[in-house]
Tab-separated table of C-alpha atoms in Angstrom:
chain	number	residue	atom	x	y	z
A	18	MET	CA	-1.817	25.964	22.917
A	19	THR	CA	0.504	28.949	22.912
A	20	LEU	CA	-0.680	32.374	21.750
A	21	TYR	CA	1.762	34.994	20.514
A	22	GLY	CA	1.455	38.758	20.366
A	23	PRO	CA	0.238	41.662	22.491
A	24	PRO	CA	-2.621	41.564	25.056
A	25	PRO	CA	-6.195	41.746	23.711
A	26	ASP	CA	-6.585	45.534	24.195
A	27	ARG	CA	-3.670	46.192	21.862
A	28	ARG	CA	-4.353	43.435	19.386
A	29	ALA	CA	-5.526	43.632	15.786
A	30	GLY	CA	-7.707	40.888	14.283
A	31	ILE	CA	-4.722	38.602	14.037
A	32	VAL	CA	-4.042	35.573	16.204
A	33	SER	CA	-0.754	33.677	15.969
A	34	PHE	CA	-0.631	30.396	17.806
A	35	ASN	CA	0.962	27.005	18.143
A	36	VAL	CA	-0.501	23.686	19.162
A	37	GLU	CA	2.024	21.722	21.180
A	38	GLY	CA	3.577	18.877	19.246
A	39	ILE	CA	1.846	19.608	15.934
A	40	HIS	CA	3.671	21.462	13.178
A	41	PRO	CA	1.699	24.423	11.773
A	42	HIS	CA	1.703	22.877	8.300
A	43	ASP	CA	-0.161	19.902	9.685
A	44	VAL	CA	-2.606	22.153	11.547
A	45	ALA	CA	-3.162	24.267	8.437
A	46	GLN	CA	-3.691	21.266	6.206
A	47	PHE	CA	-6.433	19.865	8.416
A	48	LEU	CA	-8.112	23.269	8.744
A	49	ASP	CA	-7.916	23.607	4.979
A	50	ARG	CA	-9.882	20.375	4.659
A	51	ASP	CA	-12.566	22.067	6.786
A	52	ALA	CA	-12.483	25.076	4.400
A	53	ILE	CA	-10.677	27.287	6.904
A	54	ALA	CA	-7.707	29.138	5.439
A	55	ILE	CA	-4.964	30.210	7.814
A	56	ARG	CA	-1.335	30.992	7.156
A	57	ALA	CA	1.300	28.650	8.556
A	58	ALA	CA	5.065	28.480	9.052
A	59	HIS	CA	7.598	31.301	8.879
A	60	HIS	CA	5.434	34.131	7.516
A	61	CYS	CA	8.618	35.383	5.831
A	62	CYS	CA	9.997	36.495	9.223
A	63	GLN	CA	12.552	33.892	10.297
A	64	PRO	CA	14.400	36.367	12.595
A	65	LEU	CA	11.213	36.815	14.653
A	66	MET	CA	10.683	33.045	14.745
A	67	ARG	CA	14.187	32.634	16.147
A	68	ARG	CA	13.507	35.340	18.709
A	69	LEU	CA	10.296	33.545	19.761
A	70	HIS	CA	12.240	30.250	19.865
A	71	VAL	CA	9.760	28.530	17.580
A	72	ASP	CA	10.174	26.753	14.238
A	73	ALA	CA	6.938	28.135	12.883
A	74	THR	CA	3.496	29.408	13.928
A	75	ASN	CA	-0.113	29.324	12.769
A	76	ARG	CA	-1.760	32.646	12.029
A	77	ALA	CA	-5.483	33.278	11.736
A	78	SER	CA	-6.572	36.709	10.504
A	79	PHE	CA	-10.076	38.104	10.782
A	80	TYR	CA	-11.602	40.933	8.766
A	81	LEU	CA	-14.899	42.543	7.733
A	82	TYR	CA	-16.060	39.524	5.788
A	83	ASN	CA	-15.661	37.056	8.665
A	84	VAL	CA	-18.620	36.088	10.830
A	85	PRO	CA	-18.607	34.762	14.418
A	86	GLU	CA	-19.633	31.303	13.197
A	87	GLU	CA	-16.279	31.071	11.412
A	88	VAL	CA	-14.409	31.759	14.644
A	89	ASP	CA	-16.259	28.819	16.197
A	90	ARG	CA	-15.399	26.662	13.195
A	91	LEU	CA	-11.725	27.564	13.584
A	92	ALA	CA	-11.809	26.553	17.256
A	93	ALA	CA	-13.597	23.302	16.434
A	94	GLY	CA	-11.112	22.650	13.624
A	95	VAL	CA	-8.134	23.072	15.951
A	96	ARG	CA	-9.738	20.714	18.467
A	97	HIS	CA	-10.221	18.222	15.671
A	98	VAL	CA	-6.519	18.342	14.654
A	99	ILE	CA	-5.508	17.771	18.263
A	100	GLU	CA	-7.774	14.695	18.350
A	101	VAL	CA	-6.272	13.289	15.170
A	102	PHE	CA	-2.686	13.744	16.383
A	103	ALA	CA	-3.352	12.638	19.957
B	27	MET	CA	-14.163	10.250	8.712
B	28	SER	CA	-12.755	11.111	5.309
B	29	GLU	CA	-10.398	8.894	3.322
B	30	PHE	CA	-7.769	11.612	3.631
B	31	GLU	CA	-7.983	11.558	7.396
B	32	ASP	CA	-7.899	7.762	7.450
B	33	MET	CA	-4.668	7.765	5.450
B	34	TYR	CA	-3.188	10.492	7.606
B	35	ARG	CA	-3.941	8.565	10.753
B	36	GLU	CA	-2.941	5.122	9.527
B	37	VAL	CA	0.101	5.841	7.413
B	38	ILE	CA	1.514	9.322	8.010
B	39	LEU	CA	0.996	9.456	11.766
B	40	ASP	CA	2.247	5.902	12.224
B	41	HIS	CA	5.575	6.778	10.581
B	42	TYR	CA	5.667	10.191	12.281
B	43	LYS	CA	5.237	8.753	15.742
B	44	ASN	CA	7.238	5.568	15.147
B	45	PRO	CA	9.867	6.543	12.605
B	46	ARG	CA	11.671	3.632	10.939
B	47	ASN	CA	15.475	3.644	10.797
B	48	TYR	CA	15.726	6.689	13.023
B	49	GLY	CA	19.183	7.722	14.188
B	50	SER	CA	22.636	8.120	12.724
B	51	LEU	CA	25.486	5.838	11.638
B	52	GLU	CA	29.053	6.031	12.831
B	53	GLU	CA	31.413	6.657	9.934
B	54	PRO	CA	28.734	6.555	7.232
B	55	HIS	CA	29.774	6.070	3.599
B	56	ALA	CA	27.369	8.807	2.545
B	57	HIS	CA	25.820	11.630	4.547
B	58	ALA	CA	23.921	14.837	3.887
B	59	GLU	CA	21.687	17.283	5.716
B	60	GLY	CA	19.067	19.574	4.326
B	61	GLN	CA	16.247	21.849	5.283
B	62	ASN	CA	13.221	23.406	3.744
B	63	PRO	CA	13.686	27.117	4.407
B	64	LEU	CA	9.971	27.808	3.923
B	65	CYS	CA	8.823	25.784	6.899
B	66	GLY	CA	11.965	24.879	8.823
B	67	ASP	CA	11.799	21.126	8.242
B	68	GLU	CA	15.196	19.502	8.736
B	69	VAL	CA	16.490	16.083	7.732
B	70	ALA	CA	19.912	14.397	8.044
B	71	ILE	CA	20.550	11.037	6.372
B	72	SER	CA	23.446	8.592	6.754
B	73	VAL	CA	24.077	5.595	4.517
B	74	ARG	CA	26.314	2.555	4.758
B	75	PHE	CA	27.017	0.464	1.665
B	76	GLY	CA	27.511	-3.298	1.603
B	77	GLY	CA	30.690	-5.093	0.527
B	78	ASP	CA	30.060	-4.293	-3.136
B	79	GLY	CA	30.186	-0.576	-2.339
B	80	GLU	CA	26.872	-0.154	-4.169
B	81	THR	CA	24.085	-1.758	-2.187
B	82	ILE	CA	22.517	0.340	0.557
B	83	GLU	CA	23.031	-1.945	3.514
B	84	ASP	CA	21.893	0.473	6.190
B	85	VAL	CA	20.316	3.912	6.178
B	86	ARG	CA	19.330	6.142	9.097
B	87	PHE	CA	17.741	9.534	9.391
B	88	GLU	CA	17.244	12.235	11.979
B	89	GLY	CA	15.120	15.296	11.661
B	90	ARG	CA	12.384	17.573	12.888
B	91	GLY	CA	9.473	19.245	11.277
B	92	CYS	CA	5.984	18.515	10.079
B	93	ALA	CA	4.444	15.053	9.999
B	94	ILE	CA	4.661	14.811	6.215
B	95	SER	CA	8.390	15.567	6.017
B	96	GLN	CA	9.341	13.157	8.786
B	97	ALA	CA	6.924	10.378	7.796
B	98	ALA	CA	7.948	10.531	4.137
B	99	THR	CA	11.629	10.284	5.095
B	100	SER	CA	10.845	7.315	7.338
B	101	MET	CA	9.053	5.596	4.434
B	102	LEU	CA	11.958	6.451	2.155
B	103	THR	CA	14.464	4.622	4.353
B	104	ASP	CA	12.343	1.446	4.160
B	105	LEU	CA	11.972	1.914	0.423
B	106	VAL	CA	15.684	2.173	-0.402
B	107	LYS	CA	17.264	-0.332	1.956
B	108	GLY	CA	18.841	-3.147	-0.044
B	109	ARG	CA	18.769	-1.212	-3.314
B	110	LYS	CA	21.736	-0.023	-5.390
B	111	ALA	CA	22.976	3.514	-4.817
B	112	ALA	CA	22.822	4.266	-8.558
B	113	ASP	CA	19.138	3.233	-8.705
B	114	VAL	CA	18.239	5.362	-5.712
B	115	ALA	CA	20.195	8.336	-7.035
B	116	THR	CA	17.822	8.325	-10.016
B	117	LEU	CA	14.704	7.216	-8.121
B	118	PRO	CA	11.741	9.250	-9.385
B	119	LYS	CA	9.910	11.192	-6.698
B	120	GLU	CA	6.648	9.653	-7.900
B	121	GLU	CA	7.688	6.327	-6.407
B	122	LEU	CA	7.980	7.882	-2.946
B	123	LEU	CA	4.797	9.925	-3.364
B	124	GLU	CA	2.928	6.718	-4.134
B	125	GLU	CA	4.068	5.395	-0.762
B	126	VAL	CA	2.990	8.599	0.970
B	127	GLY	CA	-0.368	7.994	-0.622
B	128	ILE	CA	-2.254	11.220	0.136
B	129	GLN	CA	-2.984	14.126	-2.155
B	130	LEU	CA	-0.474	16.897	-1.396
B	131	THR	CA	-0.642	20.611	-2.066
B	132	PRO	CA	2.454	22.149	-3.737
B	133	ILE	CA	3.865	23.360	-0.395
B	134	ARG	CA	3.399	19.963	1.230
B	135	LEU	CA	4.977	18.301	-1.791
B	136	LYS	CA	8.238	20.023	-0.853
B	137	CYS	CA	7.905	18.603	2.673
B	138	ALA	CA	7.329	15.113	1.281
B	139	ILE	CA	10.386	15.045	-0.976
B	140	LEU	CA	12.847	16.776	1.380
B	141	GLY	CA	14.277	13.459	2.595
B	142	LEU	CA	14.590	12.115	-0.941
B	143	GLY	CA	16.492	15.250	-1.984
B	144	VAL	CA	18.857	14.921	0.974
B	145	LEU	CA	19.438	11.222	0.219
B	146	LYS	CA	20.190	12.019	-3.428
B	147	VAL	CA	22.703	14.674	-2.377
B	148	ALA	CA	24.372	12.171	-0.029
B	149	LEU	CA	24.596	9.472	-2.719
B	150	HIS	CA	25.745	11.738	-5.551
B	151	ARG	CA	28.335	13.279	-3.254
B	152	ALA	CA	29.624	9.870	-2.161
B	153	LYS	CA	29.838	8.640	-5.750
B	154	GLY	CA	31.191	11.885	-7.186
B	155	THR	CA	28.327	12.200	-9.668
B	156	PRO	CA	26.557	15.492	-10.399
B	157	LEU	CA	23.245	16.209	-8.670
B	158	PRO	CA	20.459	16.598	-11.281
B	159	ASP	CA	19.162	20.156	-11.666
B	160	GLU	CA	15.685	19.364	-10.359
B	161	TRP	CA	17.188	18.552	-6.954
B	162	GLN	CA	19.221	21.729	-6.638
B	163	GLY	CA	17.937	24.558	-4.513
B	164	LEU	CA	17.043	22.944	-1.215
B	165	ASP	CA	19.187	24.330	1.542
B	166	PHE	CA	21.677	21.461	1.762
B	167	ALA	CA	24.458	21.434	4.295
């Protein structure tokens, strides 16, 4: 997995990432089936995507209403997608 | 395991990992490229007609992007080989979606029909016929 963005001490509750070999739309669709909503693809910022040399990214955002259990579910969901595509 | 995941594994991932008719043709009779600007999926399709100038004798595609876009284009090439250009130019998207077989959200629907749109552009261009309105708008090169 590749993470994008600043180091943890300067980071907001936003995590952009890619799973090697799996397009974000495929990652997002499987997470969606597990009732986890993330945003996937260009995020309306193609110039940044070009600068990062990626076609697209996944982006998980956390806020007041999220609980730690949901973070674990996201991690488990990503592991599950990797298994399916392996 | 859900039925959705079964289908994804058996059908979509099979075509994604082992795409049928992958590659390009030298001096194709019809060719077009297109992309889905929302997600960056890209597809290029080349067609060669048989002696009658109508039957799709060979069709190849190249591309990159999500599993749905590439798998659906792979299925499409199997689906149209041996058929008449005029029939394929008017092929309803439902026929391809039936092959794809899984329930798609609106965004993924665009991934699934990218290859079909590109093929239609290639065929209409080769035959000099106008592309129907519903297929306009993809970013065709």
